[in-house]
Coordinates of C-alpha atoms in Angstrom, one line a residue:
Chain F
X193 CA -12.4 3.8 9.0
X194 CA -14.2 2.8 5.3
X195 CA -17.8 2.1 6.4
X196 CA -17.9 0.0 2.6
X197 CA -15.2 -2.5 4.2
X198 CA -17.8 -2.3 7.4
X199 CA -20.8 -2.9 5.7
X200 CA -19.2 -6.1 3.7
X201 CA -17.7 -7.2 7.1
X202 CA -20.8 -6.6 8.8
X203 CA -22.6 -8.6 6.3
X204 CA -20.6 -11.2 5.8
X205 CA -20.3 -11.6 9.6
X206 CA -23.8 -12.2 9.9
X207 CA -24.5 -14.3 7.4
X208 CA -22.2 -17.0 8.2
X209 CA -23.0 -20.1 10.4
X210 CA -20.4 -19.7 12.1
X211 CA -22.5 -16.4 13.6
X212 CA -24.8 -19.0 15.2
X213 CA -22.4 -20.5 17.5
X214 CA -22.7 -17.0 19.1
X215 CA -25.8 -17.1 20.3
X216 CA -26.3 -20.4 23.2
X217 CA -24.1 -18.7 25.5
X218 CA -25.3 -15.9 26.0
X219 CA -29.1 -17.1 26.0
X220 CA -27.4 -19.8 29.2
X221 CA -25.9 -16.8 30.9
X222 CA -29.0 -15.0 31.1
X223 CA -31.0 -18.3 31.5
X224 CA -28.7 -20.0 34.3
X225 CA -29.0 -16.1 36.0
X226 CA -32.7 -16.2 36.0
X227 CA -32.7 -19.2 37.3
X228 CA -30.3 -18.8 40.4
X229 CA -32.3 -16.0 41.2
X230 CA -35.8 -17.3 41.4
X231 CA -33.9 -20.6 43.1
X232 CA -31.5 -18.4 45.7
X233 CA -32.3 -15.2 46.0
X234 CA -30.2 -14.5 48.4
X235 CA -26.9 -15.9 47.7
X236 CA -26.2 -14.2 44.8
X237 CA -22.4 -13.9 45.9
X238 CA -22.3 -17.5 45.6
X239 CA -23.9 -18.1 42.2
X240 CA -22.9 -14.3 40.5
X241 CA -19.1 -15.6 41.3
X242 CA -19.9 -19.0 38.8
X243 CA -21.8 -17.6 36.1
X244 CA -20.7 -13.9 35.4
X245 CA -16.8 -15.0 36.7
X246 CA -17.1 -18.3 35.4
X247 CA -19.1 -18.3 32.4
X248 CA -19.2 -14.8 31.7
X249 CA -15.7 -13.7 31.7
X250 CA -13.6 -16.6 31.1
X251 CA -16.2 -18.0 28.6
X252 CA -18.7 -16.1 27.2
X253 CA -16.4 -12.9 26.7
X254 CA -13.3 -14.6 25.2
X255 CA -15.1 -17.3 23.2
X256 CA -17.5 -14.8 21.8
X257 CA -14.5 -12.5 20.3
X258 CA -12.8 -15.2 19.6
X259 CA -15.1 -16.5 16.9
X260 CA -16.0 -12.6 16.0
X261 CA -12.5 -11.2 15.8
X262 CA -11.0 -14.6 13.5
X263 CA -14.1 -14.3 11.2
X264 CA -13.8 -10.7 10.0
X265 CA -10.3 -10.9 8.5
X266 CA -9.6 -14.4 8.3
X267 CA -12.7 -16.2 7.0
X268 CA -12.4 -13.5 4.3
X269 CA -8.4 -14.5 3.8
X270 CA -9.5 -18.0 3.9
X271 CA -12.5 -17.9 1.4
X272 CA -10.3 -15.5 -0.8
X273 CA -12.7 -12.7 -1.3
X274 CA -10.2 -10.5 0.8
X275 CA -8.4 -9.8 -2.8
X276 CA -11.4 -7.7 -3.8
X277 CA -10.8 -5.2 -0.8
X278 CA -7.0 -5.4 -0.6
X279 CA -7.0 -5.0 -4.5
X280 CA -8.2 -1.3 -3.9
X281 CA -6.1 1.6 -3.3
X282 CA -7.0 1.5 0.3
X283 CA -4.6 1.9 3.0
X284 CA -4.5 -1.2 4.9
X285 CA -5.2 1.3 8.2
X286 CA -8.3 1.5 7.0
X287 CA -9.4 -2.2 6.6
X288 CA -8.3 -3.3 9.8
X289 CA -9.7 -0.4 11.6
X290 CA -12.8 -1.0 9.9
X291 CA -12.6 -4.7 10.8
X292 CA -11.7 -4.1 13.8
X293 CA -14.9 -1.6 14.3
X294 CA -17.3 -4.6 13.7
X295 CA -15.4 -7.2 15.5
X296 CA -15.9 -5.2 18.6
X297 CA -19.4 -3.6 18.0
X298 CA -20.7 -7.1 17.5
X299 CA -18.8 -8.8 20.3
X300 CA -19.6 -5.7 22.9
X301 CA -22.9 -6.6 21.8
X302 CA -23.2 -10.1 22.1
X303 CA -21.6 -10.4 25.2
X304 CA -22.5 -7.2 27.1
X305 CA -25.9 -7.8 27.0
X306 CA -26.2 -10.9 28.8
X307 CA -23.8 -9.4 31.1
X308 CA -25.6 -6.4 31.6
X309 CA -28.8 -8.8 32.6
X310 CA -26.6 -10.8 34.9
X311 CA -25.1 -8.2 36.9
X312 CA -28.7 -6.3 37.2
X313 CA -30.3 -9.7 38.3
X314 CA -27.2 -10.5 40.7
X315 CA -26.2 -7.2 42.3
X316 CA -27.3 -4.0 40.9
X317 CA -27.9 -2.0 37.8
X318 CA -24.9 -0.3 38.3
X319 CA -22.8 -3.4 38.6
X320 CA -23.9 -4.3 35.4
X321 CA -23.2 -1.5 33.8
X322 CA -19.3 -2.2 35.1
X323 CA -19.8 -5.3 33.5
X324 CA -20.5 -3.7 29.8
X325 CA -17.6 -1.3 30.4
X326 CA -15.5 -4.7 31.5
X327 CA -16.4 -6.0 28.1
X328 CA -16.3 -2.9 26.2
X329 CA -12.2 -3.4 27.5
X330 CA -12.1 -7.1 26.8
X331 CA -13.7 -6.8 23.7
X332 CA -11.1 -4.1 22.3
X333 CA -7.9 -6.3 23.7
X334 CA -8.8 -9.6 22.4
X335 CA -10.3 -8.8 19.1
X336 CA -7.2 -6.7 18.7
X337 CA -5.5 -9.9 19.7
X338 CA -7.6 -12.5 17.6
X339 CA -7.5 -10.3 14.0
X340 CA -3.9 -10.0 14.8
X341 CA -3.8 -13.9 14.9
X342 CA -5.8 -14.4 11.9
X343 CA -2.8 -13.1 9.7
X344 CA -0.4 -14.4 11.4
X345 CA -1.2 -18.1 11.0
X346 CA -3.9 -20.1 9.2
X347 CA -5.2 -21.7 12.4
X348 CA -6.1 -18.3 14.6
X349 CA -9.0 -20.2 15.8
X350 CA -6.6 -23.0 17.5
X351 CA -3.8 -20.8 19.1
X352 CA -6.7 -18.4 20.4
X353 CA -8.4 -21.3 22.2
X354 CA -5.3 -22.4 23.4
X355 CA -4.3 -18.7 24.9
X356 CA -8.2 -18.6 26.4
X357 CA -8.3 -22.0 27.6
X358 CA -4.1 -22.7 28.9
X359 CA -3.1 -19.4 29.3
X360 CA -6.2 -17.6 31.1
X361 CA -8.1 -20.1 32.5
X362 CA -5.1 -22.4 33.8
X363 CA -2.1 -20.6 34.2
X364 CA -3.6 -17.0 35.3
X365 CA -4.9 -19.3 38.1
X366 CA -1.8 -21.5 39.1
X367 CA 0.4 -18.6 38.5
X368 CA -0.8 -15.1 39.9
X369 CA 1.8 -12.7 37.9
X370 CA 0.8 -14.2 34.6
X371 CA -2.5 -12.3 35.1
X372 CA -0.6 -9.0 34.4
X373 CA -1.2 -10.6 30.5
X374 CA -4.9 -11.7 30.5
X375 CA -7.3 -10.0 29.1
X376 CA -10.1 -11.5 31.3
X377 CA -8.0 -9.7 34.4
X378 CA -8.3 -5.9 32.9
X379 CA -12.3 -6.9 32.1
X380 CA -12.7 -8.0 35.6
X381 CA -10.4 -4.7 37.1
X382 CA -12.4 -2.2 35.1
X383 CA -15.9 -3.8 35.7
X384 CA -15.3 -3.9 39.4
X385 CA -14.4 -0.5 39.8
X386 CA -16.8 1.1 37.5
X387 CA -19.8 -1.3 39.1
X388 CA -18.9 -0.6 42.4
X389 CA -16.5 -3.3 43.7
X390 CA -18.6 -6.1 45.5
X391 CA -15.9 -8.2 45.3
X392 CA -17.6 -11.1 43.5
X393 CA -14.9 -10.6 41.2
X394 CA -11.2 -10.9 42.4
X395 CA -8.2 -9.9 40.8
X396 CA -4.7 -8.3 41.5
X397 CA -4.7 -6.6 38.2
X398 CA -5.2 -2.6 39.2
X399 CA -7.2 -0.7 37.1
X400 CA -4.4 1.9 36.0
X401 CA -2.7 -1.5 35.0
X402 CA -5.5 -3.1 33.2
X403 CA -6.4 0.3 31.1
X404 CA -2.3 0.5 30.2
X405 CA -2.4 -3.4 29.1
X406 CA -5.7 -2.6 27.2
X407 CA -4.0 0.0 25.2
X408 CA -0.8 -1.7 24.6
X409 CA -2.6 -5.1 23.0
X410 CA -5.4 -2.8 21.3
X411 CA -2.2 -0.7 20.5
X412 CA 0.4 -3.5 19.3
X413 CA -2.3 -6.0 18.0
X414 CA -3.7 -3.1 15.5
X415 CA -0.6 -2.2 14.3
X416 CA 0.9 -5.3 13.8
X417 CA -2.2 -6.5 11.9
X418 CA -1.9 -3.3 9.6
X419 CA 1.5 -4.0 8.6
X420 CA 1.0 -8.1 8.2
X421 CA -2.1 -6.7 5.9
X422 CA 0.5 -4.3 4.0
X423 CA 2.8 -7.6 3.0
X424 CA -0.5 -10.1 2.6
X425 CA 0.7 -12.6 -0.2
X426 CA -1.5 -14.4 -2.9
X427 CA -0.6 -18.3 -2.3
X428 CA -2.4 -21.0 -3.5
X429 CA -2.1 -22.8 -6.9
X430 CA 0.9 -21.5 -8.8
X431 CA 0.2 -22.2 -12.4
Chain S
X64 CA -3.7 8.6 -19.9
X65 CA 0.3 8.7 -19.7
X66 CA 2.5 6.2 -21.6
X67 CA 4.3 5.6 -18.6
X68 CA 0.6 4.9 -16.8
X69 CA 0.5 1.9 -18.4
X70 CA 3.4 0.3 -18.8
X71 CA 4.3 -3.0 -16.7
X72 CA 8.2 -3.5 -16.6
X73 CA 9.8 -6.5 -14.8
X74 CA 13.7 -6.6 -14.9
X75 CA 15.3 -10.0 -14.1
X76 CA 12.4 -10.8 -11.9
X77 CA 12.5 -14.6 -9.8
X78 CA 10.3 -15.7 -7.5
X79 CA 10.9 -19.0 -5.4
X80 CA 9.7 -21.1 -2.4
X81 CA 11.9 -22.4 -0.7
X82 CA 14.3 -24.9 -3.3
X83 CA 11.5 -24.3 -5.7
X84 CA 11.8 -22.1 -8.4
X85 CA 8.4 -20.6 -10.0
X86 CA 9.3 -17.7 -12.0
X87 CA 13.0 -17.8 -13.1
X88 CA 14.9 -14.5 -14.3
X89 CA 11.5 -13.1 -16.5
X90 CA 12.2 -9.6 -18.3
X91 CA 9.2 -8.3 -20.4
X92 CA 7.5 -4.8 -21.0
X93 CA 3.9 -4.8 -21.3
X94 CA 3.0 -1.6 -22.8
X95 CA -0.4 -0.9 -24.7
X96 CA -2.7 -3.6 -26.4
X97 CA -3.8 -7.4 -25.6
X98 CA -1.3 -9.3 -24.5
X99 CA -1.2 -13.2 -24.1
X100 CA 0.7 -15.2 -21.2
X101 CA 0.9 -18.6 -22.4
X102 CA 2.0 -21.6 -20.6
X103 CA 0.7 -25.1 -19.2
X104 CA -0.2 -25.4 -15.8
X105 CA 2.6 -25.2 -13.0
X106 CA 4.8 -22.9 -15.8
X107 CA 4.7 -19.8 -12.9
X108 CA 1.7 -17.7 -14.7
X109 CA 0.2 -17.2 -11.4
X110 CA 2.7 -16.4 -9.6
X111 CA 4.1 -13.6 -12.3
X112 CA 0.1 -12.3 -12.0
X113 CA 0.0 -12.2 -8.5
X114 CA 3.5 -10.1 -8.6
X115 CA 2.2 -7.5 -11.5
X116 CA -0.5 -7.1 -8.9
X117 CA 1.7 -6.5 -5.7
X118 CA -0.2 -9.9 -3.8
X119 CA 4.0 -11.4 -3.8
X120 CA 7.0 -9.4 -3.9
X121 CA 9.9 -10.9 -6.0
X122 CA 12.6 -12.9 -4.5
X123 CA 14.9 -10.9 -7.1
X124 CA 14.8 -8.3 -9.6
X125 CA 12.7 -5.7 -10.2
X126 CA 8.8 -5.0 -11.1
X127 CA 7.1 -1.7 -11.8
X128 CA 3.8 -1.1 -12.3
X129 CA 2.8 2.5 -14.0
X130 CA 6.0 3.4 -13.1
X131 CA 6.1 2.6 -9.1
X132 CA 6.8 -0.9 -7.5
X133 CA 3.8 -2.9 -6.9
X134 CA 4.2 -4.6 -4.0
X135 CA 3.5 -3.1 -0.7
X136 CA 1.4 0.1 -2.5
X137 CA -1.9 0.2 -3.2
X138 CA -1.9 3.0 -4.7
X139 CA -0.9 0.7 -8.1
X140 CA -4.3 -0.4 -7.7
X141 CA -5.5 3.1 -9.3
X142 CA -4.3 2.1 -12.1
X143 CA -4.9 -2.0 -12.1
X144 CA -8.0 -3.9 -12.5
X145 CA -7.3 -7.2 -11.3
X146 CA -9.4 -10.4 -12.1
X147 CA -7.2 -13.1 -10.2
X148 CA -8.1 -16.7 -11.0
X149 CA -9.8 -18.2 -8.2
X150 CA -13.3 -17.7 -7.8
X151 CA -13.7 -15.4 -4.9
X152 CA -16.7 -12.8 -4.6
X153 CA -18.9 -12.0 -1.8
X154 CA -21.9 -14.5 -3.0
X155 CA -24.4 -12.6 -0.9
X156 CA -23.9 -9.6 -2.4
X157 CA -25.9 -8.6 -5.5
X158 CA -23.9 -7.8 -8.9
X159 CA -24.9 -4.5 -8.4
X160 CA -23.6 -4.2 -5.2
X161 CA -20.5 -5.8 -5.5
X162 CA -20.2 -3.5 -8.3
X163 CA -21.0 -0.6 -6.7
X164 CA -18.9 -1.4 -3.3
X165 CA -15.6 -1.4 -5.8
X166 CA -16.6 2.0 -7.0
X167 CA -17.2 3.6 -3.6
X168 CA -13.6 1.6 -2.5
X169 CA -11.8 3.2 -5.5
X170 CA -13.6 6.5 -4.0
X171 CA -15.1 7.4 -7.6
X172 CA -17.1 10.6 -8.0
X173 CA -20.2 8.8 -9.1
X174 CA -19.6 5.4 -8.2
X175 CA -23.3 4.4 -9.0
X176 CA -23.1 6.0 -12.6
X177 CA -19.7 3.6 -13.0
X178 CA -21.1 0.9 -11.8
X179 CA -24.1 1.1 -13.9
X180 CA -21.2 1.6 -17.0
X181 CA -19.5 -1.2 -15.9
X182 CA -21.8 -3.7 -15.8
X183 CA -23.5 -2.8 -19.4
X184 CA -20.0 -3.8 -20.2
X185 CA -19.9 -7.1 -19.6
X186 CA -23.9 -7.8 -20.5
X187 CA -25.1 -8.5 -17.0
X188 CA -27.8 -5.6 -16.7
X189 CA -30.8 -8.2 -16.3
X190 CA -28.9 -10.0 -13.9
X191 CA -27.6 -7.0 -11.9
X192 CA -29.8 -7.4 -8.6
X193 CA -29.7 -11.2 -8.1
X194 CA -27.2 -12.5 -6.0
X195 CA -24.0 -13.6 -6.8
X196 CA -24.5 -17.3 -5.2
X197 CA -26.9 -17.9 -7.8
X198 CA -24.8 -17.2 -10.8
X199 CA -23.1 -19.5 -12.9
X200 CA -19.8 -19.7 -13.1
X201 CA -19.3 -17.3 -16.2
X202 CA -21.9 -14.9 -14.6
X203 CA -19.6 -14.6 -11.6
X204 CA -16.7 -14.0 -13.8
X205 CA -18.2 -11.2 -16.2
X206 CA -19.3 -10.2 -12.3
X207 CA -15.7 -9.8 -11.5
X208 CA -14.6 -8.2 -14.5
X209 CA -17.0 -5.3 -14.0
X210 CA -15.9 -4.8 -10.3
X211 CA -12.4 -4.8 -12.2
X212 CA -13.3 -2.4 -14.7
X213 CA -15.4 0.0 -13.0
X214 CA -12.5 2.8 -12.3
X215 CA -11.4 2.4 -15.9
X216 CA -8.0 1.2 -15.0
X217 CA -5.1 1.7 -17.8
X218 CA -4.0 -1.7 -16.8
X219 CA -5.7 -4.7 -16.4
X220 CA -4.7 -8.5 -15.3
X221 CA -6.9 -11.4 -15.9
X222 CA -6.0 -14.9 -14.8
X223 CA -7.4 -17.3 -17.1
X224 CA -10.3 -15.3 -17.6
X225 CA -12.5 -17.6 -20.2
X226 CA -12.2 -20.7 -17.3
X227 CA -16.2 -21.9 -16.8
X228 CA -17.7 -19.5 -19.6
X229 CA -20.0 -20.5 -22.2
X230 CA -19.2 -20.2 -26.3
X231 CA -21.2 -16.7 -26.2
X232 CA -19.6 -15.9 -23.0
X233 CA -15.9 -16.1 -24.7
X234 CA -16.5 -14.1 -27.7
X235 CA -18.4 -11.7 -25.4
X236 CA -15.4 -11.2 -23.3
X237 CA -12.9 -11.6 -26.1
X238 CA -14.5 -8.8 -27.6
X239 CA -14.4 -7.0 -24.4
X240 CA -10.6 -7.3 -24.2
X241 CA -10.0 -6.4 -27.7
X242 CA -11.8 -2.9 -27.3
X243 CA -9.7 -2.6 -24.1
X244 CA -6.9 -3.2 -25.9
X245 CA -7.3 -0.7 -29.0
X246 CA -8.4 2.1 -26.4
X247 CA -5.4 2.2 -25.4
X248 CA -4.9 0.1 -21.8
X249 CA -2.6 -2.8 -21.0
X250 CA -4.2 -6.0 -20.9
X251 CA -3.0 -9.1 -19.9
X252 CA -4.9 -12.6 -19.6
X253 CA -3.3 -15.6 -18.5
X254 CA -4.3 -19.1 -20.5
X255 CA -3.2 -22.5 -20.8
X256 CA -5.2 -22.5 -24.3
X257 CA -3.3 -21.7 -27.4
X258 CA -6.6 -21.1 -29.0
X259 CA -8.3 -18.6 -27.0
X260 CA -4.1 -16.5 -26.7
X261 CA -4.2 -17.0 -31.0
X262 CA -7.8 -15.1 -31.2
X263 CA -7.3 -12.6 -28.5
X264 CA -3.8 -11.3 -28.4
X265 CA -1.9 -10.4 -31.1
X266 CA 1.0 -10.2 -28.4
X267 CA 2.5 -13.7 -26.6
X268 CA 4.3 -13.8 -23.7
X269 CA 5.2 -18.1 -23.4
X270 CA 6.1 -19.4 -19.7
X271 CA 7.5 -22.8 -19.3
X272 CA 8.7 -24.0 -16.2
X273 CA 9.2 -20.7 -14.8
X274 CA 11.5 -19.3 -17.6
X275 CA 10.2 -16.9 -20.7
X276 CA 10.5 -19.5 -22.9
X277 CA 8.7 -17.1 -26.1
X278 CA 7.8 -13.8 -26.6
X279 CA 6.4 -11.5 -29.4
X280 CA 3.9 -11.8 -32.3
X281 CA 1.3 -14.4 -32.1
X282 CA 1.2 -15.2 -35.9
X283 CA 5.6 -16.0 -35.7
X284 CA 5.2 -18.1 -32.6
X285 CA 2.3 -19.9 -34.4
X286 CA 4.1 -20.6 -37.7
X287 CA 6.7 -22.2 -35.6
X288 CA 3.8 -24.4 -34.1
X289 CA 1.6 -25.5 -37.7
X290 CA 3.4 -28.5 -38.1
X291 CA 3.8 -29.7 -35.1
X292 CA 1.7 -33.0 -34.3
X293 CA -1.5 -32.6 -32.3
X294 CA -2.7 -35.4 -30.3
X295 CA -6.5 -36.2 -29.9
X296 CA -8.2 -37.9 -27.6
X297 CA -12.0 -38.9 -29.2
X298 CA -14.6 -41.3 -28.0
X299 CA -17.5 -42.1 -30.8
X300 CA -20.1 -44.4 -30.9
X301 CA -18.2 -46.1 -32.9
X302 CA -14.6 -45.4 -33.0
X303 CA -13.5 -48.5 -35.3
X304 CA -15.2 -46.4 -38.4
X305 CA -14.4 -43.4 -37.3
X306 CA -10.7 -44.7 -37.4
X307 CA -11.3 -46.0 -41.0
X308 CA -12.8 -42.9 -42.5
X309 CA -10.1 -40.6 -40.7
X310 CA -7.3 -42.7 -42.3
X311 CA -7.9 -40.7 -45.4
X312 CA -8.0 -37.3 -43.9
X313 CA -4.6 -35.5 -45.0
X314 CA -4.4 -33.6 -42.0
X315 CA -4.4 -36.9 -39.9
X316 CA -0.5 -38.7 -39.6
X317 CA -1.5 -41.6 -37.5
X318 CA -4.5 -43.2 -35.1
X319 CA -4.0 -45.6 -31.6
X320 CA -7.5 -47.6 -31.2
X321 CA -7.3 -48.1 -27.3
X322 CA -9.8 -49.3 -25.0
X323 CA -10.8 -45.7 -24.2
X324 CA -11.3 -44.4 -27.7
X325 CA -9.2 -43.4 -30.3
X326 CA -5.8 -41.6 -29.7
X327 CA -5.2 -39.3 -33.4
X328 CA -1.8 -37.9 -33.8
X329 CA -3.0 -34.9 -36.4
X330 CA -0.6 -32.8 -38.5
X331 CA -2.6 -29.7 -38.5
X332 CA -4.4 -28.4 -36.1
X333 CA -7.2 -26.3 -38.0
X334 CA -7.7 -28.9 -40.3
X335 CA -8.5 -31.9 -38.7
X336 CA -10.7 -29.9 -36.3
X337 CA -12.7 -28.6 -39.2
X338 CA -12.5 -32.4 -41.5
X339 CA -13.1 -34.2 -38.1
X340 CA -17.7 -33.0 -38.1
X341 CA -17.9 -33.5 -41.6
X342 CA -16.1 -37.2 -41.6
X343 CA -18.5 -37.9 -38.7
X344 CA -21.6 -36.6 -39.7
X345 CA -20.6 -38.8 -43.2
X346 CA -20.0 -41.9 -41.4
X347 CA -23.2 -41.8 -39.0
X348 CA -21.1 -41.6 -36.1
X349 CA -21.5 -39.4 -33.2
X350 CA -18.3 -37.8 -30.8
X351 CA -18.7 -37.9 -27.7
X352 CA -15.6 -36.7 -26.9
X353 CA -13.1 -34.7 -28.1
X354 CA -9.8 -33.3 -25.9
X355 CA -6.5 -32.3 -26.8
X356 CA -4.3 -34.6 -24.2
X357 CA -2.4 -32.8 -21.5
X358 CA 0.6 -34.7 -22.9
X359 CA 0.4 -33.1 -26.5
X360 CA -0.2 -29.4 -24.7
X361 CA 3.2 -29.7 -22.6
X362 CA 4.6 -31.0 -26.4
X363 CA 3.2 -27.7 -28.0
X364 CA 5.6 -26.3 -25.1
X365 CA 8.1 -28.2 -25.8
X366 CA 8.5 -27.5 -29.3
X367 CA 8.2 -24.1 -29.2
X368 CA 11.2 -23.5 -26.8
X369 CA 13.2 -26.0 -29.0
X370 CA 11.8 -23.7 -31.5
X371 CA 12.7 -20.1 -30.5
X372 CA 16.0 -21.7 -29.1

């Protein structure tokens, strides 16, 4: 990994607007969780089901890397300032692991915490803890998944809402097996297990399963972004 | 440095998208020294750049860089320094930074000691720790040619470098690109100006519509072009007497008075843009605009492929 490629990332990550749409959901995650607590304390099976399943997993987690993990490659490809790294004699492995580096560091972050909180406040410490690790796995799939997008077509933004939104929140729940390819499944098989299974969470994704799936997008989505970065093409004006 | 280290060879090279053809069956060397590539817009400049620097493979032929193909390698980049046309830095960097990140991605020894050599280059010193979003536009580009210059590449490639810089700015960088060229490197800058290609390069490569229409010495491409008629586009404070007193200027062949100013067909170039202050500053009137029309630069074109051919 090139930590001057992760520094610029980070940076430029940051410093965009677009980095403030991160931050109202997970401030209402941890807000609506305070809140069902102080209201029902003791249905948290009830209310932990809505907002960690609910908000947390299909929302928070997938939304979250979704704007992280299309910003770090393709607001740069967008805005053009990508030549000045790709015109380096850099091996494109080492830009999109580097992007790749932030994209999850800042997603884990921005949606583990919160989840963390939740799951502590809900259940347990320790189920919030399976919650990180559930994101730590989500994180790496779909970011994998988004940067992938990002130089593949000019709208990554659109076809990733359309995966989170049709694919995991509508089919995965109409049509059990299609689970087997949603991210949000492997987050929810890993946090259970790690946080001690309460079953607040269900899914028929096993864990062996979910860690295999994990690896194959991280896997396929990395390298398939490092050869699309090999052939990247100058377009625009041709004068 | 090699001789091979700096050579630039394209063989029969196309490039098209789709039906549309932007760089037709182009075979130049670029070896050593400035070198000019002419053409009006749309004549496949661009797109012959962004192939030299391995951003678009051809559709056909052949193109070497330093002796390896450039597309799909960054390792060519040890060699290049690439200033591509549009205007892309990170703005919240500083100059020094954005300098200094290009040294430490080209994995320099002492990538603070070449940034610091780089940017003395290009006369942004005082400059060097603002950031980028608050430079002008020739600030940004002096900017970028440091960040391109900072692993002393034997080859560089600027597209239209001069775009958005001042008078002092030009020389400044014309200068820069001369030295380049006399130690020893490959340069090559893009224009669509004949003016800024005639005091750079002593070396013209001339694209029209995607073909190599011209290529060699400046001064025999030029001699083909003195007497070919330029066309003016002025606005004065008072055309109507500026029309009168530039009927007597040799140098002028004819004048349309039209709504929008005055439209003067001009013999030589040099000459009525030396006559034209003087006639005005004698007649009281002031310019308010000058241009060369688009139309007469695609004629310049024109004429020189009917020209050569």
């Amino acid at each position: 990994m090139n930590l001057t490629v992760a520094r610029i990332t980070a940076r430029a990550l940051l410093g965009r607007r677009r980095f403030l749409l991160l931050v109202p959901l997970p401030i209402l995650v941890i807000g609506l969780t305070i809140l069902a607590k102080a209201v029902a304390p003791d249905s948290a099976d009830q209310w932990g089901l809505a907002i960690i399943n609910g908000l947390g997993i299909h929302v928070l987690l997938p939304i979250v890397a979704l704007i992280v993990g299309t910003a770090v490659l393709g607001a740069e490809i967008d805005d053009g300032t990508i030549v000045h790294i790709l015109a380096k004699p850099l091996h494109r492995r080492e830009i999109i692991l580097a992007k790749l580096a932030v994209a999850v560091a800042v997603t884990v972050v921005v949606s583990a915490v919160p989840m963390f909180i939740a799951g502590a406040v809900a259940v347990s410490p320790r189920y919030g803890l399976g919650l990180v690790v559930g994101c730590v796995i989500g994180s790496l799939a779909y970011c994998s998944f988004f940067v992938l997008l990002s130089l593949l077509t000019r709208r990554p933004v659109l076809l990733g809402l359309l995966y989170v939104l049709l694919w995991e929140s509508l089919l995965t729940n109409l049509l059990s097996s299609t689970r087997v390819l949603s991210v949000a499944h492997y987050s929810i098989a890993v946090a259970e297990s790690v946080g001690g299974s309460p079953h607040l969470l269900t899914t028929r994704v096993s864990v062996p399963l979910a860690l295999v799936m994990t690896g194959v997008f991280t896997l396929v989505g990395t390298l398939l972004a490092i050869d699309r970065l090999r052939s990247f093409t100058l377009t625009g004006e041709t004068s | 440095m090699d001789r091979q280290d700096r050579l630039v060879e394209l063989r029969n090279v196309s490039r098209w998208y789709g039906n549309v053809v932007a760089v037709n069956d182009v075979t130049m060397t670029l070896g050593a020294g400035v070198t000019g590539l002419l053409g009006p817009n749309g004549a496949g400049k661009t797109t012959l750049l962004h192939m030299m620097a391995g951003f678009l493979a051809p559709s056909q032929g052949t193109l070497t860089v330093a002796g390896v193909p450039a597309w799909r390698n960054p390792e060519v980049y040890r060699e290049i320094g690439l200033v591509s046309e549009r205007e892309a830095v990170h703005g919240f960097l500083s100059a020094w930074e954005f300098v200094l990140a290009s040294a430490k991605l080209h994995r320099l020894p002492d990538p603070a000691g070449a940034a610091r050599r780089a940017i003395a280059l290009v006369e942004m010193e005082e400059a060097q720790y603002r950031r980028i979003e608050t430079f002008s536009k020739g600030m940004r580009q002096r900017t970028r040619v440091a960040a391109a210059l900072v692993h002393d590449p034997s080859i560089l490639l600027l597209d239209e470098p001069f775009n958005g810089m001042d008078p002092r700015q030009r020389i400044h960088m014309m200068d820069l690109l001369h030295r380049m060229g006399r130690e020893g490197r490959t340069v090559l800058f893009s224009s669509h100006i004949l003016e800024e290609v005639e005091q750079v390069s002593g070396t013209v490569q001339v694209m029209v519509a995607g073909r190599l229409a011209a290529s060699g010495d400046y001064r025999s491409i030029r001699r083909l072009m003195t007497h070919r008629p330029h066309v003016f586009a002025i606005h004065s404070t008072d055309d109507r007497r500026l029309a009168i007193a530039l009927m007597h200027e040799e140098s002028v062949n004819g004048i349309d008075v039209e709504k929008s100013g005055l439209a003067v067909r001009a013999g030589d170039y040099g000459a009525f843009t030396r006559a034209l202050p003087k006639i005005a500053l004698r007649e009281g009137v002031r310019v308010r605009r000058l241009t060369p029309s688009d139309e007469s630069l695609e004629s310049v074109f024109s004429y020189l492929i009917a020209g050569v051919q």
